[in-house]
Every structure is written in structure tokens, then in C-alpha cells.
Amino acid sequence: MHFESRPLTALGLAFGLWAAAAPALAQAPAEAPVDDQDVADILDALTHDAPAPQAAPIRPQGAQSMNPDLSFILDGSLAGFSRTPDQRGGHDPSKNGFNLQQLELSVRSVVDPFWRFDGNLVFSQYGVEVEEAYATTTALPHDLQLRAGQFLTRFGRLNPTHPHAWEFVDQPLVLGKFFGGEGNRGLGTELSWLSPLPWYLEVVGSATEAGGASTARSFFGGQDLGVQGPLDLQYTGAIKQFFPLSDAWSLSWGLSGATGPNSSGRSNRSDIYGTDLYLKYRPATSGDPTVIGLTCEALARRRQVPGAVLGDMGGYASAFWKFDPSWAVAARYESVTGTANDPLDPEWTGGRQRASANLTYWPSEFTRIRLQGSADVRRWVSEPTYAAMLAFETVIGAHGAHAF
């Protein structure tokens, strides 16, 4: 990954989807109550997907590098289910035996003094897809930043990240049900602004296409009715805040909302609201590997359909404890409601709960092995579905190492 010499750009690249915040942070006035440790905490609290900072490339005057930073990230697993599973994530293990969850090719490069480019291509056993491809400004004034292209919207905490940044092998149920197996994304543009308030507060707004069965299923989804006016786009807004509670504790809190048309009729709309909370403990003591993270995310959805208004909600809470430089454990509980006469999920008429736990081992900064078990209780199915997964992940290339 290339970084420009300006600190604004370096932080922006390090955050990935959280890039909009970093440049403005780097330009904060000297009297702002955010020191270097706070910046590090923000990096950890706001995203798991931040590549490690690197020095800006030095190019000969008048020359243009034609070699962007490349990396490959492989996620695979061996899975077993007690009965036919109903996994909702596009990269989840979904069958007994071996599963290729994804092979991601990440491409990143500075374009010029004003733009940088990020792209992620995902290979599976059945083809290749452009997961993200967008350009980001690096020099807008007034702590503003613009993205244009195809990108994951910054709704909530987990949606903007990629599977290799997750603490669990599979996607939370509520994200798959509301947005689709690939998470909420689309072609469009996004503008973000970091406020000058005494605490970290970022405001994000985006407009994207509302089609895509696996990326916008609450909106046009797989039945794209096309764009005839501004109301035929999906609009997403978010507020991101960060509070350094002490040298060891930090808290991030976000509010998100998305609205757009749905496929039940051109005048019918879907609205999704969400909030997310992340509390992290990381002692400042040198040599102490302890990291504790508590995450909660809740979403509520309202959809207009012919003759009715449907409503459902869901969320998850998880805890992560890294007790050794190479070992960690995590647990997660999920609950998602259902509604009768739902054209998207006609069988999902009642509540669904899933509990998961895993043990993670990092042989190095570039590989990760996880053993995960779960019990999935669907009210409309007579027996729970039990699952066991052994997942392996490895990273090569310019992608930043995961936390070690």
C-alpha cells in the first residue's frame, strides 16, 4: 500500500473504509485533546481491517509507478452441520466438508496528489466478483473526504469490513437478512466530514444504487426497477464517535440509517436503522498481550409492501478476550425476529437465536486458525442446527498484518 507523505493521507489509507476520519484527525488543531495513544485506540476501536501504516513511496521526479500494492487473502474452512444449514453470509461455510470462503485480491495505490485507488476482487469456486473498486480524495479542505465507485456502505460496525477482519467465521444473521450475503454495498458516492468538536465525531452520507440480491435485498434487491429519479437510490447516513475513557479503556458508538425503494412497488420504501457500541480494554503496560472487546449491534427494519407495513429487528452481542500473543477466545449471541407474509423470507415467521463460541490461534501475524462451534435455533424448524468449523486464513503481499 502506498501512502502520500502528508499525514492526512497516511491515516486515511490505514483506516480503509474508515479512511474518511483519519485525514481530518491528522489535521486537527494542536490543542485538540487527542494524543498519539488516542489515535492508536481509534484505529483499533473503529475497525479491524486497518492495514499497518507504511512509509510513503518515494518516486523519481517525473516518473509514475505502474505497480500498485497487491495482496492475496485466503479464507477456507472444514465444516460440519447436524442438519441442512441456513447460513446467511455469502462467504460463510455453508456445507459439510471443505469450503473455500474466498480468495481476495486487494489492489491499492496512490493515483496522484488528489486521489488514491482501492480495489478488492473476490475469487470463488464459481467465479470472480468486484467487491469494491473506488477512488478516494486525499486533499479536500475543511476535513471533507469523498469516495466514488463501488464500496461497502458505512452502516454500523461490521458491514464496512471484510470477512478476514471478523472475529467469527461467519456473518451475523441480521446483516445477511437485511442487506444480503455480501453486505450492503453499491455503485455511488460518499461524503464524510470530521467535526471540530472536542471528541471524535464523524458524519458520513452516501448515495448508492439500490439493486443487488446479495447487497441490497431490503431495497430493489434482485428485482432492480431502475433509476427514474433521486428517490430510486439508496441513501445511507452514519455518525461515528470515539471516546478514550482512560489509558486502557476506549469506547466507540455509532448511529446509522438507510432508506431506499423496494421491489414491491416503485413508491414503496424500506428503512433500516441501527446502532453499534464497541468497548475495548487494552492495558498500556508494555508486554501485556491482554485485549478485551465487547461489541453490540442492533438493527430495526420497516418496509412498505402492498397493503401492509412489515417490521422486524435483530442484532448480536459478542465478547472477545485475547489472553496470549497467539491465543484468544470469543463468544457471540444473536437474535433476529421474523414476520408473517414476508415476501423476502416467507419461512422466517418467528424468532431465531444463534449462539457461537470460538478459539483462535495465530501461528504468526499472517496466519490464523479458528475452531468455532454454534447452535442455531429457528422457531419454524423442529430441532436446532449444530455446527462445527475449523477455519484457516493466510495473507500474503502488501496487505497489513493483522493484530498479533
GROMACS .gro file of C-alpha atoms in nm:
model
  404
    1MET     CA    1   0.000   0.000   0.000
    2HIS     CA    2   0.133   0.342  -0.091
    3PHE     CA    3   0.090   0.643   0.125
    4GLU     CA    4   0.146   1.001   0.043
    5SER     CA    5   0.381   1.198   0.255
    6ARG     CA    6   0.102   1.402   0.410
    7PRO     CA    7  -0.016   1.261   0.743
    8LEU     CA    8  -0.370   1.320   0.629
    9THR     CA    9  -0.335   1.066   0.354
   10ALA     CA   10  -0.141   0.812   0.559
   11LEU     CA   11  -0.413   0.786   0.819
   12GLY     CA   12  -0.680   0.770   0.553
   13LEU     CA   13  -0.519   0.469   0.387
   14ALA     CA   14  -0.464   0.294   0.716
   15PHE     CA   15  -0.830   0.304   0.805
   16GLY     CA   16  -0.967   0.163   0.477
   17LEU     CA   17  -1.339   0.228   0.498
   18TRP     CA   18  -1.280   0.445   0.798
   19ALA     CA   19  -1.047   0.649   0.584
   20ALA     CA   20  -1.269   0.948   0.587
   21ALA     CA   21  -1.197   1.014   0.951
   22ALA     CA   22  -0.822   0.988   0.955
   23PRO     CA   23  -0.719   1.273   0.731
   24ALA     CA   24  -0.921   1.518   0.930
   25LEU     CA   25  -0.780   1.378   1.251
   26ALA     CA   26  -0.432   1.433   1.124
   27GLN     CA   27  -0.521   1.794   1.055
   28ALA     CA   28  -0.680   1.854   1.394
   29PRO     CA   29  -0.561   2.164   1.577
   30ALA     CA   30  -0.272   2.116   1.813
   31GLU     CA   31  -0.489   2.190   2.115
   32ALA     CA   32  -0.733   1.906   2.035
   33PRO     CA   33  -0.739   1.657   2.326
   34VAL     CA   34  -0.634   1.362   2.111
   35ASP     CA   35  -0.282   1.234   2.160
   36ASP     CA   36  -0.092   0.960   1.979
   37GLN     CA   37  -0.230   0.688   2.205
   38ASP     CA   38  -0.583   0.809   2.134
   39VAL     CA   39  -0.518   0.783   1.763
   40ALA     CA   40  -0.399   0.425   1.808
   41ASP     CA   41  -0.708   0.343   2.011
   42ILE     CA   42  -0.931   0.491   1.741
   43LEU     CA   43  -0.762   0.270   1.486
   44ASP     CA   44  -0.828  -0.038   1.693
   45ALA     CA   45  -1.175   0.060   1.805
   46LEU     CA   46  -1.323   0.167   1.476
   47THR     CA   47  -1.200  -0.111   1.251
   48HIS     CA   48  -1.026  -0.443   1.248
   49ASP     CA   49  -0.945  -0.401   0.882
   50ALA     CA   50  -0.686  -0.129   0.905
   51PRO     CA   51  -0.365  -0.224   0.727
   52ALA     CA   52  -0.043  -0.144   0.904
   53PRO     CA   53   0.091   0.206   0.830
   54GLN     CA   54   0.373   0.220   0.583
   55ALA     CA   55   0.603   0.491   0.468
   56ALA     CA   56   0.506   0.693   0.165
   57PRO     CA   57   0.672   0.575  -0.154
   58ILE     CA   58   0.945   0.791  -0.299
   59ARG     CA   59   0.907   0.822  -0.674
   60PRO     CA   60   1.164   0.967  -0.906
   61GLN     CA   61   1.061   1.307  -1.025
   62GLY     CA   62   0.861   1.280  -1.343
   63ALA     CA   63   0.814   0.906  -1.310
   64GLN     CA   64   0.489   0.718  -1.231
   65SER     CA   65   0.494   0.378  -1.069
   66MET     CA   66   0.285   0.126  -1.260
   67ASN     CA   67   0.294  -0.132  -0.982
   68PRO     CA   68   0.019  -0.097  -0.719
   69ASP     CA   69   0.040  -0.282  -0.390
   70LEU     CA   70  -0.112  -0.627  -0.422
   71SER     CA   71  -0.211  -0.885  -0.168
   72PHE     CA   72  -0.397  -1.215  -0.152
   73ILE     CA   73  -0.605  -1.327   0.143
   74LEU     CA   74  -0.725  -1.686   0.153
   75ASP     CA   75  -1.011  -1.799   0.379
   76GLY     CA   76  -1.109  -2.164   0.385
   77SER     CA   77  -1.273  -2.398   0.631
   78LEU     CA   78  -1.375  -2.752   0.714
   79ALA     CA   79  -1.732  -2.752   0.840
   80GLY     CA   80  -1.991  -2.997   0.969
   81PHE     CA   81  -2.365  -2.932   1.030
   82SER     CA   82  -2.615  -3.151   1.215
   83ARG     CA   83  -2.885  -3.067   0.956
   84THR     CA   84  -2.923  -2.851   0.647
   85PRO     CA   85  -2.791  -2.508   0.749
   86ASP     CA   86  -2.936  -2.169   0.668
   87GLN     CA   87  -2.621  -1.959   0.662
   88ARG     CA   88  -2.689  -1.601   0.552
   89GLY     CA   89  -2.339  -1.482   0.467
   90GLY     CA   90  -2.207  -1.517   0.114
   91HIS     CA   91  -1.865  -1.618   0.250
   92ASP     CA   92  -1.991  -1.838   0.533
   93PRO     CA   93  -1.911  -2.209   0.544
   94SER     CA   94  -2.241  -2.349   0.417
   95LYS     CA   95  -2.196  -2.722   0.359
   96ASN     CA   96  -2.040  -3.024   0.516
   97GLY     CA   97  -1.680  -3.072   0.417
   98PHE     CA   98  -1.432  -2.824   0.280
   99ASN     CA   99  -1.542  -2.470   0.193
  100LEU     CA  100  -1.350  -2.206   0.000
  101GLN     CA  101  -1.489  -1.896   0.166
  102GLN     CA  102  -1.299  -1.654  -0.052
  103LEU     CA  103  -0.971  -1.562  -0.213
  104GLU     CA  104  -0.944  -1.186  -0.206
  105LEU     CA  105  -0.711  -0.985  -0.425
  106SER     CA  106  -0.656  -0.640  -0.281
  107VAL     CA  107  -0.519  -0.362  -0.502
  108ARG     CA  108  -0.419  -0.024  -0.360
  109SER     CA  109  -0.228   0.270  -0.500
  110VAL     CA  110  -0.192   0.643  -0.490
  111VAL     CA  111  -0.323   0.789  -0.815
  112ASP     CA  112  -0.196   1.145  -0.792
  113PRO     CA  113  -0.171   1.415  -0.524
  114PHE     CA  114  -0.551   1.430  -0.508
  115TRP     CA  115  -0.676   1.070  -0.529
  116ARG     CA  116  -0.596   0.716  -0.428
  117PHE     CA  117  -0.748   0.392  -0.558
  118ASP     CA  118  -0.865   0.083  -0.367
  119GLY     CA  119  -0.999  -0.234  -0.519
  120ASN     CA  120  -1.094  -0.579  -0.391
  121LEU     CA  121  -1.163  -0.868  -0.625
  122VAL     CA  122  -1.302  -1.186  -0.475
  123PHE     CA  123  -1.244  -1.526  -0.633
  124SER     CA  124  -1.460  -1.825  -0.552
  125GLN     CA  125  -1.508  -2.171  -0.700
  126TYR     CA  126  -1.782  -2.025  -0.916
  127GLY     CA  127  -1.637  -1.704  -1.050
  128VAL     CA  128  -1.494  -1.363  -0.976
  129GLU     CA  129  -1.668  -1.053  -0.849
  130VAL     CA  130  -1.568  -0.691  -0.799
  131GLU     CA  131  -1.636  -0.649  -0.430
  132GLU     CA  132  -1.510  -0.293  -0.409
  133ALA     CA  133  -1.344  -0.051  -0.651
  134TYR     CA  134  -1.337   0.314  -0.559
  135ALA     CA  135  -1.133   0.632  -0.563
  136THR     CA  136  -1.091   0.848  -0.253
  137THR     CA  137  -0.992   1.210  -0.236
  138THR     CA  138  -0.687   1.298  -0.032
  139ALA     CA  139  -0.677   1.677  -0.036
  140LEU     CA  140  -1.026   1.820   0.014
  141PRO     CA  141  -1.046   2.118   0.250
  142HIS     CA  142  -1.250   2.155   0.570
  143ASP     CA  143  -1.193   1.795   0.684
  144LEU     CA  144  -1.405   1.658   0.399
  145GLN     CA  145  -1.342   1.339   0.205
  146LEU     CA  146  -1.518   1.196  -0.099
  147ARG     CA  147  -1.538   0.839  -0.227
  148ALA     CA  148  -1.670   0.736  -0.568
  149GLY     CA  149  -1.713   0.392  -0.718
  150GLN     CA  150  -1.844   0.066  -0.573
  151PHE     CA  151  -1.798   0.032  -0.198
  152LEU     CA  152  -1.943  -0.116   0.119
  153THR     CA  153  -2.158   0.143   0.288
  154ARG     CA  154  -2.050   0.252   0.633
  155PHE     CA  155  -2.368   0.135   0.801
  156GLY     CA  156  -2.288   0.009   1.151
  157ARG     CA  157  -1.970  -0.151   1.272
  158LEU     CA  158  -1.926  -0.476   1.080
  159ASN     CA  159  -2.080  -0.404   0.739
  160PRO     CA  160  -1.790  -0.188   0.612
  161THR     CA  161  -1.532  -0.458   0.691
  162HIS     CA  162  -1.423  -0.771   0.508
  163PRO     CA  163  -1.453  -1.132   0.636
  164HIS     CA  164  -1.084  -1.156   0.723
  165ALA     CA  165  -1.134  -0.876   0.976
  166TRP     CA  166  -1.414  -1.053   1.164
  167GLU     CA  167  -1.375  -1.225   1.500
  168PHE     CA  168  -1.607  -1.505   1.385
  169VAL     CA  169  -1.600  -1.734   1.085
  170ASP     CA  170  -1.949  -1.636   0.967
  171GLN     CA  171  -2.151  -1.319   0.916
  172PRO     CA  172  -2.411  -1.211   1.174
  173LEU     CA  173  -2.759  -1.330   1.076
  174VAL     CA  174  -2.918  -0.987   1.087
  175LEU     CA  175  -2.675  -0.842   0.830
  176GLY     CA  176  -2.743  -1.127   0.591
  177LYS     CA  177  -3.118  -1.099   0.633
  178PHE     CA  178  -3.140  -0.720   0.597
  179PHE     CA  179  -2.860  -0.646   0.348
  180GLY     CA  180  -2.765  -0.974   0.183
  181GLY     CA  181  -2.483  -1.223   0.188
  182GLU     CA  182  -2.223  -0.977   0.063
  183GLY     CA  183  -2.318  -0.692   0.295
  184ASN     CA  184  -2.465  -0.360   0.192
  185ARG     CA  185  -2.274  -0.206  -0.097
  186GLY     CA  186  -2.332  -0.045  -0.434
  187LEU     CA  187  -2.216   0.193  -0.701
  188GLY     CA  188  -2.234   0.552  -0.586
  189THR     CA  189  -2.061   0.828  -0.398
  190GLU     CA  190  -1.995   0.909  -0.034
  191LEU     CA  191  -1.904   1.227   0.151
  192SER     CA  192  -1.769   1.232   0.506
  193TRP     CA  193  -1.678   1.513   0.744
  194LEU     CA  194  -1.487   1.514   1.072
  195SER     CA  195  -1.631   1.768   1.309
  196PRO     CA  196  -1.413   2.009   1.508
  197LEU     CA  197  -1.582   1.909   1.835
  198PRO     CA  198  -1.362   1.821   2.136
  199TRP     CA  199  -1.433   1.449   2.085
  200TYR     CA  200  -1.403   1.235   1.774
  201LEU     CA  201  -1.723   1.270   1.571
  202GLU     CA  202  -1.753   1.189   1.204
  203VAL     CA  203  -2.060   1.232   0.985
  204VAL     CA  204  -2.100   1.016   0.673
  205GLY     CA  205  -2.355   1.024   0.394
  206SER     CA  206  -2.374   0.819   0.074
  207ALA     CA  207  -2.598   0.761  -0.225
  208THR     CA  208  -2.578   0.423  -0.399
  209GLU     CA  209  -2.775   0.213  -0.642
  210ALA     CA  210  -3.049   0.012  -0.470
  211GLY     CA  211  -3.018  -0.310  -0.674
  212GLY     CA  212  -2.844  -0.636  -0.586
  213ALA     CA  213  -2.988  -0.956  -0.443
  214SER     CA  214  -2.689  -1.012  -0.217
  215THR     CA  215  -2.602  -0.648  -0.147
  216ALA     CA  216  -2.931  -0.458  -0.110
  217ARG     CA  217  -3.202  -0.721  -0.058
  218SER     CA  218  -3.423  -0.492   0.155
  219PHE     CA  219  -3.433  -0.242  -0.132
  220PHE     CA  220  -3.463  -0.324  -0.501
  221GLY     CA  221  -3.256  -0.636  -0.437
  222GLY     CA  222  -3.266  -0.886  -0.719
  223GLN     CA  223  -3.554  -0.709  -0.896
  224ASP     CA  224  -3.395  -0.379  -0.991
  225LEU     CA  225  -3.669  -0.146  -1.116
  226GLY     CA  226  -3.412   0.104  -1.239
  227VAL     CA  227  -3.349   0.467  -1.161
  228GLN     CA  228  -3.610   0.716  -1.275
  229GLY     CA  229  -3.539   0.981  -1.015
  230PRO     CA  230  -3.342   1.062  -0.699
  231LEU     CA  231  -3.581   0.860  -0.481
  232ASP     CA  232  -3.481   0.542  -0.666
  233LEU     CA  233  -3.140   0.544  -0.496
  234GLN     CA  234  -3.042   0.413  -0.154
  235TYR     CA  235  -2.929   0.682   0.089
  236THR     CA  236  -2.719   0.591   0.391
  237GLY     CA  237  -2.614   0.812   0.678
  238ALA     CA  238  -2.399   0.743   0.983
  239ILE     CA  239  -2.248   0.917   1.284
  240LYS     CA  240  -1.929   0.770   1.429
  241GLN     CA  241  -1.799   0.872   1.771
  242PHE     CA  242  -1.500   0.769   1.978
  243PHE     CA  243  -1.429   0.831   2.346
  244PRO     CA  244  -1.095   0.749   2.514
  245LEU     CA  245  -1.221   0.666   2.862
  246SER     CA  246  -0.875   0.609   3.013
  247ASP     CA  247  -0.530   0.485   2.916
  248ALA     CA  248  -0.669   0.132   2.892
  249TRP     CA  249  -1.038   0.172   2.808
  250SER     CA  250  -1.197   0.318   2.496
  251LEU     CA  251  -1.549   0.332   2.359
  252SER     CA  252  -1.692   0.386   2.013
  253TRP     CA  253  -2.060   0.444   1.944
  254GLY     CA  254  -2.233   0.474   1.610
  255LEU     CA  255  -2.577   0.555   1.474
  256SER     CA  256  -2.677   0.457   1.121
  257GLY     CA  257  -2.976   0.477   0.890
  258ALA     CA  258  -3.055   0.372   0.533
  259THR     CA  259  -3.358   0.439   0.318
  260GLY     CA  260  -3.447   0.344  -0.036
  261PRO     CA  261  -3.710   0.195  -0.266
  262ASN     CA  262  -3.803  -0.172  -0.252
  263SER     CA  263  -3.912  -0.406  -0.527
  264SER     CA  264  -4.274  -0.443  -0.409
  265GLY     CA  265  -4.364  -0.122  -0.593
  266ARG     CA  266  -4.189   0.191  -0.709
  267SER     CA  267  -4.347   0.405  -0.439
  268ASN     CA  268  -4.283   0.153  -0.160
  269ARG     CA  269  -3.979   0.216   0.057
  270SER     CA  270  -3.762   0.035   0.308
  271ASP     CA  271  -3.596   0.198   0.608
  272ILE     CA  272  -3.327   0.043   0.827
  273TYR     CA  273  -3.197   0.195   1.148
  274GLY     CA  274  -2.905   0.076   1.356
  275THR     CA  275  -2.678   0.149   1.647
  276ASP     CA  276  -2.347  -0.010   1.741
  277LEU     CA  277  -2.130   0.000   2.051
  278TYR     CA  278  -1.775  -0.122   2.099
  279LEU     CA  279  -1.595  -0.118   2.435
  280LYS     CA  280  -1.229  -0.211   2.437
  281TYR     CA  281  -0.976  -0.277   2.711
  282ARG     CA  282  -0.608  -0.279   2.620
  283PRO     CA  283  -0.366  -0.209   2.905
  284ALA     CA  284  -0.092   0.039   2.835
  285THR     CA  285   0.153  -0.185   3.021
  286SER     CA  286   0.431  -0.290   2.791
  287GLY     CA  287   0.435  -0.663   2.721
  288ASP     CA  288   0.080  -0.731   2.839
  289PRO     CA  289  -0.100  -0.903   2.548
  290THR     CA  290  -0.445  -0.874   2.702
  291VAL     CA  291  -0.717  -0.735   2.479
  292ILE     CA  292  -1.085  -0.745   2.572
  293GLY     CA  293  -1.354  -0.628   2.335
  294LEU     CA  294  -1.731  -0.610   2.380
  295THR     CA  295  -1.943  -0.543   2.073
  296CYS     CA  296  -2.317  -0.485   2.037
  297GLU     CA  297  -2.504  -0.400   1.720
  298ALA     CA  298  -2.882  -0.372   1.679
  299LEU     CA  299  -3.091  -0.304   1.366
  300ALA     CA  300  -3.459  -0.242   1.301
  301ARG     CA  301  -3.628  -0.253   0.960
  302ARG     CA  302  -3.952  -0.112   0.826
  303ARG     CA  303  -4.080  -0.200   0.479
  304GLN     CA  304  -4.381  -0.086   0.284
  305VAL     CA  305  -4.543  -0.364   0.082
  306PRO     CA  306  -4.882  -0.361  -0.095
  307GLY     CA  307  -5.147  -0.335   0.174
  308ALA     CA  308  -4.916  -0.359   0.475
  309VAL     CA  309  -4.609  -0.231   0.656
  310LEU     CA  310  -4.369  -0.502   0.774
  311GLY     CA  311  -4.136  -0.461   1.067
  312ASP     CA  312  -3.861  -0.677   1.216
  313MET     CA  313  -3.541  -0.635   1.410
  314GLY     CA  314  -3.228  -0.816   1.514
  315GLY     CA  315  -2.878  -0.786   1.646
  316TYR     CA  316  -2.587  -0.952   1.814
  317ALA     CA  317  -2.360  -0.913   2.115
  318SER     CA  318  -2.011  -1.056   2.128
  319ALA     CA  319  -1.714  -1.071   2.363
  320PHE     CA  320  -1.350  -1.121   2.263
  321TRP     CA  321  -1.063  -1.198   2.501
  322LYS     CA  322  -0.704  -1.222   2.383
  323PHE     CA  323  -0.513  -1.367   2.675
  324ASP     CA  324  -0.187  -1.454   2.500
  325PRO     CA  325   0.001  -1.311   2.199
  326SER     CA  326  -0.110  -1.616   1.999
  327TRP     CA  327  -0.442  -1.717   2.157
  328ALA     CA  328  -0.788  -1.571   2.202
  329VAL     CA  329  -1.143  -1.684   2.275
  330ALA     CA  330  -1.471  -1.525   2.170
  331ALA     CA  331  -1.844  -1.577   2.219
  332ARG     CA  332  -2.145  -1.432   2.037
  333TYR     CA  333  -2.522  -1.435   2.082
  334GLU     CA  334  -2.762  -1.336   1.803
  335SER     CA  335  -3.136  -1.283   1.790
  336VAL     CA  336  -3.346  -1.189   1.486
  337THR     CA  337  -3.725  -1.166   1.469
  338GLY     CA  338  -3.948  -1.274   1.183
  339THR     CA  339  -4.277  -1.156   1.042
  340ALA     CA  340  -4.568  -1.324   0.866
  341ASN     CA  341  -4.624  -1.277   0.493
  342ASP     CA  342  -4.269  -1.159   0.432
  343PRO     CA  343  -4.203  -1.183   0.057
  344LEU     CA  344  -3.826  -1.195   0.114
  345ASP     CA  345  -3.822  -1.467   0.381
  346PRO     CA  346  -4.163  -1.640   0.381
  347GLU     CA  347  -4.039  -1.919   0.610
  348TRP     CA  348  -3.891  -1.681   0.867
  349THR     CA  349  -4.213  -1.634   1.063
  350GLY     CA  350  -4.075  -1.643   1.417
  351GLY     CA  351  -3.771  -1.566   1.623
  352ARG     CA  352  -3.428  -1.710   1.556
  353GLN     CA  353  -3.138  -1.729   1.800
  354ARG     CA  354  -2.783  -1.846   1.744
  355ALA     CA  355  -2.501  -1.884   1.997
  356SER     CA  356  -2.140  -1.924   1.885
  357ALA     CA  357  -1.802  -1.966   2.053
  358ASN     CA  358  -1.455  -1.998   1.909
  359LEU     CA  359  -1.089  -2.041   1.990
  360THR     CA  360  -0.834  -1.858   1.775
  361TYR     CA  361  -0.465  -1.933   1.730
  362TRP     CA  362  -0.222  -1.710   1.538
  363PRO     CA  363   0.093  -1.903   1.435
  364SER     CA  364   0.222  -1.568   1.305
  365GLU     CA  365   0.096  -1.225   1.208
  366PHE     CA  366  -0.005  -1.362   0.867
  367THR     CA  367  -0.198  -1.676   0.950
  368ARG     CA  368  -0.497  -1.751   1.171
  369ILE     CA  369  -0.664  -2.077   1.271
  370ARG     CA  370  -1.007  -2.079   1.434
  371LEU     CA  371  -1.218  -2.357   1.584
  372GLN     CA  372  -1.581  -2.246   1.611
  373GLY     CA  373  -1.898  -2.414   1.730
  374SER     CA  374  -2.256  -2.286   1.721
  375ALA     CA  375  -2.617  -2.379   1.797
  376ASP     CA  376  -2.883  -2.225   1.574
  377VAL     CA  377  -3.245  -2.232   1.694
  378ARG     CA  378  -3.508  -2.148   1.432
  379ARG     CA  379  -3.861  -2.144   1.567
  380TRP     CA  380  -4.005  -2.283   1.245
  381VAL     CA  381  -3.766  -2.580   1.248
  382SER     CA  382  -3.821  -2.865   1.491
  383GLU     CA  383  -3.460  -2.909   1.607
  384PRO     CA  384  -3.158  -2.681   1.645
  385THR     CA  385  -2.878  -2.687   1.393
  386TYR     CA  386  -2.539  -2.755   1.546
  387ALA     CA  387  -2.226  -2.657   1.356
  388ALA     CA  388  -1.851  -2.706   1.395
  389MET     CA  389  -1.599  -2.518   1.181
  390LEU     CA  390  -1.222  -2.527   1.155
  391ALA     CA  391  -1.116  -2.219   0.960
  392PHE     CA  392  -0.777  -2.127   0.817
  393GLU     CA  393  -0.668  -1.787   0.691
  394THR     CA  394  -0.345  -1.667   0.540
  395VAL     CA  395  -0.230  -1.337   0.397
  396ILE     CA  396   0.049  -1.259   0.154
  397GLY     CA  397   0.154  -0.941  -0.016
  398ALA     CA  398   0.121  -0.580   0.080
  399HIS     CA  399  -0.187  -0.613   0.298
  400GLY     CA  400  -0.114  -0.507   0.652
  401ALA     CA  401  -0.063  -0.778   0.911
  402HIS     CA  402  -0.344  -0.848   1.150
  403ALA     CA  403  -0.303  -0.763   1.515
  404PHE     CA  404  -0.065  -1.005   1.683
   0.00000   0.00000   0.00000
